[in-house]
PDB file of C-alpha atoms in Angstrom:
ATOM      1  CA  MET A  50     -39.843 -88.211  10.798  1.00  0.00           C
ATOM      2  CA  ALA A  51     -38.138 -91.319  12.092  1.00  0.00           C
ATOM      3  CA  ARG A  52     -39.875 -93.208  14.333  1.00  0.00           C
ATOM      4  CA  ARG A  53     -38.769 -91.923  17.962  1.00  0.00           C
ATOM      5  CA  HIS A  54     -37.709 -93.912  21.213  1.00  0.00           C
ATOM      6  CA  ASP A  55     -41.046 -94.324  22.909  1.00  0.00           C
ATOM      7  CA  SER A  56     -39.929 -91.842  25.695  1.00  0.00           C
ATOM      8  CA  LEU A  57     -39.775 -88.766  23.011  1.00  0.00           C
ATOM      9  CA  ILE A  58     -43.152 -89.571  21.176  1.00  0.00           C
ATOM     10  CA  PRO A  59     -45.238 -86.550  22.853  1.00  0.00           C
ATOM     11  CA  LEU A  60     -42.452 -84.173  21.602  1.00  0.00           C
ATOM     12  CA  PRO A  61     -42.447 -85.203  18.164  1.00  0.00           C
ATOM     13  CA  ARG A  62     -46.171 -85.499  17.774  1.00  0.00           C
ATOM     14  CA  GLN A  63     -45.878 -81.693  18.859  1.00  0.00           C
ATOM     15  CA  HIS A  64     -43.060 -81.078  16.561  1.00  0.00           C
ATOM     16  CA  ASN A  65     -45.663 -82.393  13.847  1.00  0.00           C
ATOM     17  CA  HIS A  66     -48.025 -79.686  14.726  1.00  0.00           C
ATOM     18  CA  ALA A  67     -45.266 -77.072  14.534  1.00  0.00           C
ATOM     19  CA  LEU A  68     -44.069 -78.091  11.176  1.00  0.00           C
ATOM     20  CA  ILE A  69     -47.884 -78.058   9.862  1.00  0.00           C
ATOM     21  CA  LEU A  70     -48.386 -74.234  11.263  1.00  0.00           C
ATOM     22  CA  ALA A  71     -45.219 -73.585   9.480  1.00  0.00           C
ATOM     23  CA  LEU A  72     -46.184 -74.889   6.233  1.00  0.00           C
ATOM     24  CA  LEU A  73     -49.425 -73.249   6.212  1.00  0.00           C
ATOM     25  CA  ILE A  74     -47.672 -69.957   6.636  1.00  0.00           C
ATOM     26  CA  ARG A  75     -45.339 -70.664   4.001  1.00  0.00           C
ATOM     27  CA  ARG A  76     -48.203 -71.649   1.795  1.00  0.00           C
ATOM     28  CA  ARG A  77     -50.360 -68.500   2.720  1.00  0.00           C
ATOM     29  CA  ASP A  78     -53.359 -70.510   3.455  1.00  0.00           C
ATOM     30  CA  GLY A  79     -56.332 -68.721   3.380  1.00  0.00           C
ATOM     31  CA  ILE A  80     -54.818 -65.755   1.765  1.00  0.00           C
ATOM     32  CA  GLU A  81     -57.761 -65.902  -1.288  1.00  0.00           C
ATOM     33  CA  ARG A  82     -59.896 -63.843   1.337  1.00  0.00           C
ATOM     34  CA  GLY A  83     -57.613 -60.985   0.896  1.00  0.00           C
ATOM     35  CA  GLU A  84     -54.322 -60.359   2.414  1.00  0.00           C
ATOM     36  CA  ALA A  85     -55.685 -58.177   5.569  1.00  0.00           C
ATOM     37  CA  ALA A  86     -57.861 -61.154   6.761  1.00  0.00           C
ATOM     38  CA  TRP A  87     -54.828 -63.106   5.995  1.00  0.00           C
ATOM     39  CA  LEU A  88     -52.726 -61.435   8.184  1.00  0.00           C
ATOM     40  CA  ASN A  89     -55.211 -60.914  11.099  1.00  0.00           C
ATOM     41  CA  GLU A  90     -56.015 -65.146  10.969  1.00  0.00           C
ATOM     42  CA  THR A  91     -52.522 -66.065  10.606  1.00  0.00           C
ATOM     43  CA  ALA A  92     -51.462 -63.795  13.780  1.00  0.00           C
ATOM     44  CA  THR A  93     -54.400 -65.549  15.681  1.00  0.00           C
ATOM     45  CA  ARG A  94     -53.122 -68.884  14.208  1.00  0.00           C
ATOM     46  CA  ILE A  95     -49.748 -68.437  15.411  1.00  0.00           C
ATOM     47  CA  GLN A  96     -50.723 -66.862  19.164  1.00  0.00           C
ATOM     48  CA  LYS A  97     -53.406 -69.715  19.674  1.00  0.00           C
ATOM     49  CA  ALA A  98     -50.443 -72.181  18.827  1.00  0.00           C
ATOM     50  CA  TYR A  99     -48.044 -70.612  21.056  1.00  0.00           C
ATOM     51  CA  VAL A 100     -50.387 -70.427  23.924  1.00  0.00           C
ATOM     52  CA  ALA A 101     -51.729 -73.970  23.435  1.00  0.00           C
ATOM     53  CA  GLU A 102     -48.623 -76.049  22.788  1.00  0.00           C
ATOM     54  CA  LEU A 103     -45.505 -73.997  21.848  1.00  0.00           C
ATOM     55  CA  HIS A 104     -45.032 -71.967  25.282  1.00  0.00           C
ATOM     56  CA  GLY A 105     -45.495 -75.732  26.875  1.00  0.00           C
ATOM     57  CA  HIS A 106     -43.538 -77.563  24.726  1.00  0.00           C
ATOM     58  CA  PHE A 107     -40.465 -75.189  25.078  1.00  0.00           C
ATOM     59  CA  GLU A 108     -40.740 -75.206  28.771  1.00  0.00           C
ATOM     60  CA  VAL A 109     -40.868 -79.237  29.089  1.00  0.00           C
ATOM     61  CA  GLU A 110     -37.769 -79.123  26.904  1.00  0.00           C
ATOM     62  CA  GLU A 111     -36.119 -76.639  28.708  1.00  0.00           C
ATOM     63  CA  GLU A 112     -36.739 -77.632  32.586  1.00  0.00           C
ATOM     64  CA  VAL A 113     -36.613 -81.480  31.645  1.00  0.00           C
ATOM     65  CA  LEU A 114     -35.148 -82.768  28.877  1.00  0.00           C
ATOM     66  CA  PHE A 115     -32.199 -80.632  27.997  1.00  0.00           C
ATOM     67  CA  PRO A 116     -31.224 -80.727  31.806  1.00  0.00           C
ATOM     68  CA  ALA A 117     -31.784 -84.566  31.858  1.00  0.00           C
ATOM     69  CA  MET A 118     -29.565 -84.664  28.781  1.00  0.00           C
ATOM     70  CA  GLU A 119     -26.534 -83.127  29.900  1.00  0.00           C
ATOM     71  CA  ARG A 120     -26.785 -84.437  33.221  1.00  0.00           C
ATOM     72  CA  TYR A 121     -26.331 -87.781  31.591  1.00  0.00           C
ATOM     73  CA  LEU A 122     -24.233 -86.957  28.371  1.00  0.00           C
ATOM     74  CA  GLY A 123     -22.223 -83.953  29.552  1.00  0.00           C
ATOM     75  CA  ARG A 124     -22.768 -80.265  28.429  1.00  0.00           C
ATOM     76  CA  LEU A 125     -23.901 -80.302  24.867  1.00  0.00           C
ATOM     77  CA  THR A 126     -23.624 -77.224  22.901  1.00  0.00           C
ATOM     78  CA  LEU A 127     -26.593 -78.084  20.799  1.00  0.00           C
ATOM     79  CA  VAL A 128     -28.900 -77.312  23.588  1.00  0.00           C
ATOM     80  CA  GLY A 129     -27.570 -73.999  24.302  1.00  0.00           C
ATOM     81  CA  GLU A 130     -28.506 -73.265  20.436  1.00  0.00           C
ATOM     82  CA  LEU A 131     -31.594 -74.791  20.853  1.00  0.00           C
ATOM     83  CA  VAL A 132     -32.372 -72.571  24.151  1.00  0.00           C
ATOM     84  CA  GLU A 133     -31.518 -69.677  22.195  1.00  0.00           C
ATOM     85  CA  GLU A 134     -33.869 -70.685  19.291  1.00  0.00           C
ATOM     86  CA  HIS A 135     -36.592 -70.938  21.700  1.00  0.00           C
ATOM     87  CA  LYS A 136     -35.868 -67.436  23.085  1.00  0.00           C
ATOM     88  CA  THR A 137     -36.043 -66.270  19.468  1.00  0.00           C
ATOM     89  CA  LEU A 138     -39.237 -67.859  18.818  1.00  0.00           C
ATOM     90  CA  ARG A 139     -40.524 -66.256  21.619  1.00  0.00           C
ATOM     91  CA  GLY A 140     -39.643 -62.795  20.867  1.00  0.00           C
ATOM     92  CA  THR A 141     -40.949 -63.309  16.914  1.00  0.00           C
ATOM     93  CA  VAL A 142     -44.449 -64.413  18.538  1.00  0.00           C
ATOM     94  CA  GLN A 143     -44.091 -61.004  20.833  1.00  0.00           C
ATOM     95  CA  GLN A 144     -43.562 -59.400  17.744  1.00  0.00           C
ATOM     96  CA  ILE A 145     -46.340 -60.724  15.973  1.00  0.00           C
ATOM     97  CA  GLU A 146     -48.544 -59.980  18.823  1.00  0.00           C
ATOM     98  CA  ALA A 147     -47.797 -55.818  18.659  1.00  0.00           C
ATOM     99  CA  ALA A 148     -47.921 -55.807  14.635  1.00  0.00           C
ATOM    100  CA  SER A 149     -48.826 -58.278  11.986  1.00  0.00           C
ATOM    101  CA  ALA A 150     -46.421 -58.723   9.017  1.00  0.00           C
ATOM    102  CA  VAL A 151     -45.743 -60.685   6.317  1.00  0.00           C
ATOM    103  CA  THR A 152     -42.083 -60.747   7.139  1.00  0.00           C
ATOM    104  CA  LEU A 153     -42.528 -61.846  10.475  1.00  0.00           C
ATOM    105  CA  PHE A 154     -44.815 -64.852   9.619  1.00  0.00           C
ATOM    106  CA  ASP A 155     -42.105 -65.987   7.214  1.00  0.00           C
ATOM    107  CA  ASP A 156     -39.111 -65.474   9.883  1.00  0.00           C
ATOM    108  CA  PHE A 157     -41.179 -67.260  12.506  1.00  0.00           C
ATOM    109  CA  ALA A 158     -42.356 -70.325   9.940  1.00  0.00           C
ATOM    110  CA  ALA A 159     -38.561 -70.551   8.458  1.00  0.00           C
ATOM    111  CA  ARG A 160     -37.086 -70.361  12.175  1.00  0.00           C
ATOM    112  CA  LEU A 161     -40.029 -72.966  13.877  1.00  0.00           C
ATOM    113  CA  ASP A 162     -39.023 -75.392  10.924  1.00  0.00           C
ATOM    114  CA  ALA A 163     -35.380 -75.274  11.205  1.00  0.00           C
ATOM    115  CA  HIS A 164     -35.524 -75.557  14.910  1.00  0.00           C
ATOM    116  CA  VAL A 165     -38.237 -78.748  14.755  1.00  0.00           C
ATOM    117  CA  HIS A 166     -35.627 -80.131  12.349  1.00  0.00           C
ATOM    118  CA  LYS A 167     -32.495 -79.718  14.286  1.00  0.00           C
ATOM    119  CA  GLU A 168     -34.014 -81.335  17.518  1.00  0.00           C
ATOM    120  CA  GLU A 169     -35.600 -84.439  15.255  1.00  0.00           C
ATOM    121  CA  ARG A 170     -32.175 -84.915  13.384  1.00  0.00           C
ATOM    122  CA  GLN A 171     -29.799 -83.988  16.095  1.00  0.00           C
ATOM    123  CA  LEU A 172     -30.859 -84.106  19.344  1.00  0.00           C
ATOM    124  CA  PHE A 173     -33.201 -86.901  19.607  1.00  0.00           C
ATOM    125  CA  VAL A 174     -30.714 -88.959  17.722  1.00  0.00           C
ATOM    126  CA  GLU A 175     -28.200 -88.141  20.418  1.00  0.00           C
ATOM    127  CA  PHE A 176     -30.832 -89.090  23.062  1.00  0.00           C
ATOM    128  CA  GLU A 177     -31.393 -92.278  21.411  1.00  0.00           C
ATOM    129  CA  LYS A 178     -27.435 -93.458  20.984  1.00  0.00           C
ATOM    130  CA  ARG A 179     -26.436 -92.180  24.479  1.00  0.00           C
ATOM    131  CA  MET A 180     -29.219 -92.033  27.016  1.00  0.00           C
ATOM    132  CA  PRO A 181     -29.209 -94.970  29.368  1.00  0.00           C
ATOM    133  CA  ALA A 182     -32.565 -96.715  28.617  1.00  0.00           C
ATOM    134  CA  ASP A 183     -33.694 -96.757  32.235  1.00  0.00           C
ATOM    135  CA  GLU A 184     -33.385 -93.115  32.506  1.00  0.00           C
ATOM    136  CA  ALA A 185     -34.907 -92.548  29.149  1.00  0.00           C
ATOM    137  CA  LEU A 186     -38.062 -94.512  30.353  1.00  0.00           C
ATOM    138  CA  LYS A 187     -38.125 -92.340  33.703  1.00  0.00           C
ATOM    139  CA  LEU A 188     -37.367 -88.916  31.695  1.00  0.00           C
ATOM    140  CA  GLY A 189     -40.332 -90.547  29.260  1.00  0.00           C
ATOM    141  CA  ARG A 190     -43.093 -90.689  32.044  1.00  0.00           C
ATOM    142  CA  GLU A 191     -42.109 -87.198  33.432  1.00  0.00           C
ATOM    143  CA  ILE A 192     -42.277 -85.718  29.955  1.00  0.00           C
ATOM    144  CA  ASP A 193     -45.729 -87.134  29.294  1.00  0.00           C
ATOM    145  CA  ALA A 194     -46.923 -85.769  33.023  1.00  0.00           C
ATOM    146  CA  ARG A 195     -45.453 -82.236  32.387  1.00  0.00           C
ATOM    147  CA  LEU A 196     -46.553 -81.919  28.599  1.00  0.00           C
ATOM    148  CA  LEU A 197     -50.446 -82.967  29.866  1.00  0.00           C
ATOM    149  CA  LYS A 198     -49.908 -80.160  32.529  1.00  0.00           C
ATOM    150  CA  ALA A 199     -48.550 -77.636  30.306  1.00  0.00           C
ATOM    151  CA  CYS A 200     -50.232 -78.131  27.180  1.00  0.00           C
ATOM    152  CA  PRO A 201     -53.676 -79.277  28.569  1.00  0.00           C
ATOM    153  CA  GLY A 202     -55.795 -78.475  25.629  1.00  0.00           C
ATOM    154  CA  LEU A 203     -53.769 -81.379  23.480  1.00  0.00           C
TER     155      LEU A 203
END
């Protein structure tokens, strides 16, 4: 991933964690211990990542970053798409909590990977091109503070 504006740095850091999770799922990390064990471990890994980081990350984007961008850049169709993707990812995590299945894990990994890349390649590029510098700095401080509260284990 490209070097990001200082105000965005905490978000791409978490994006890296999400991409690693997706990669571990796709590579079937730990499946050599048997499929049943892998299913259980992967479900646990996804749930822990969601509780520790993804839930808070989505919340900060939806409550801080997205509204600020739309306030200064106008309505962005991309923001609506990203919010819908958050809902879909949340729903997939709930499905995984109810029943572990390889297809659910693969779906989650693919959606998470695509979502992160969309934010990095589209949303953050718009932010860096068009967001006023003074507002970007204020927003960066707010993102940092909110992420510390939303993801205290990081």
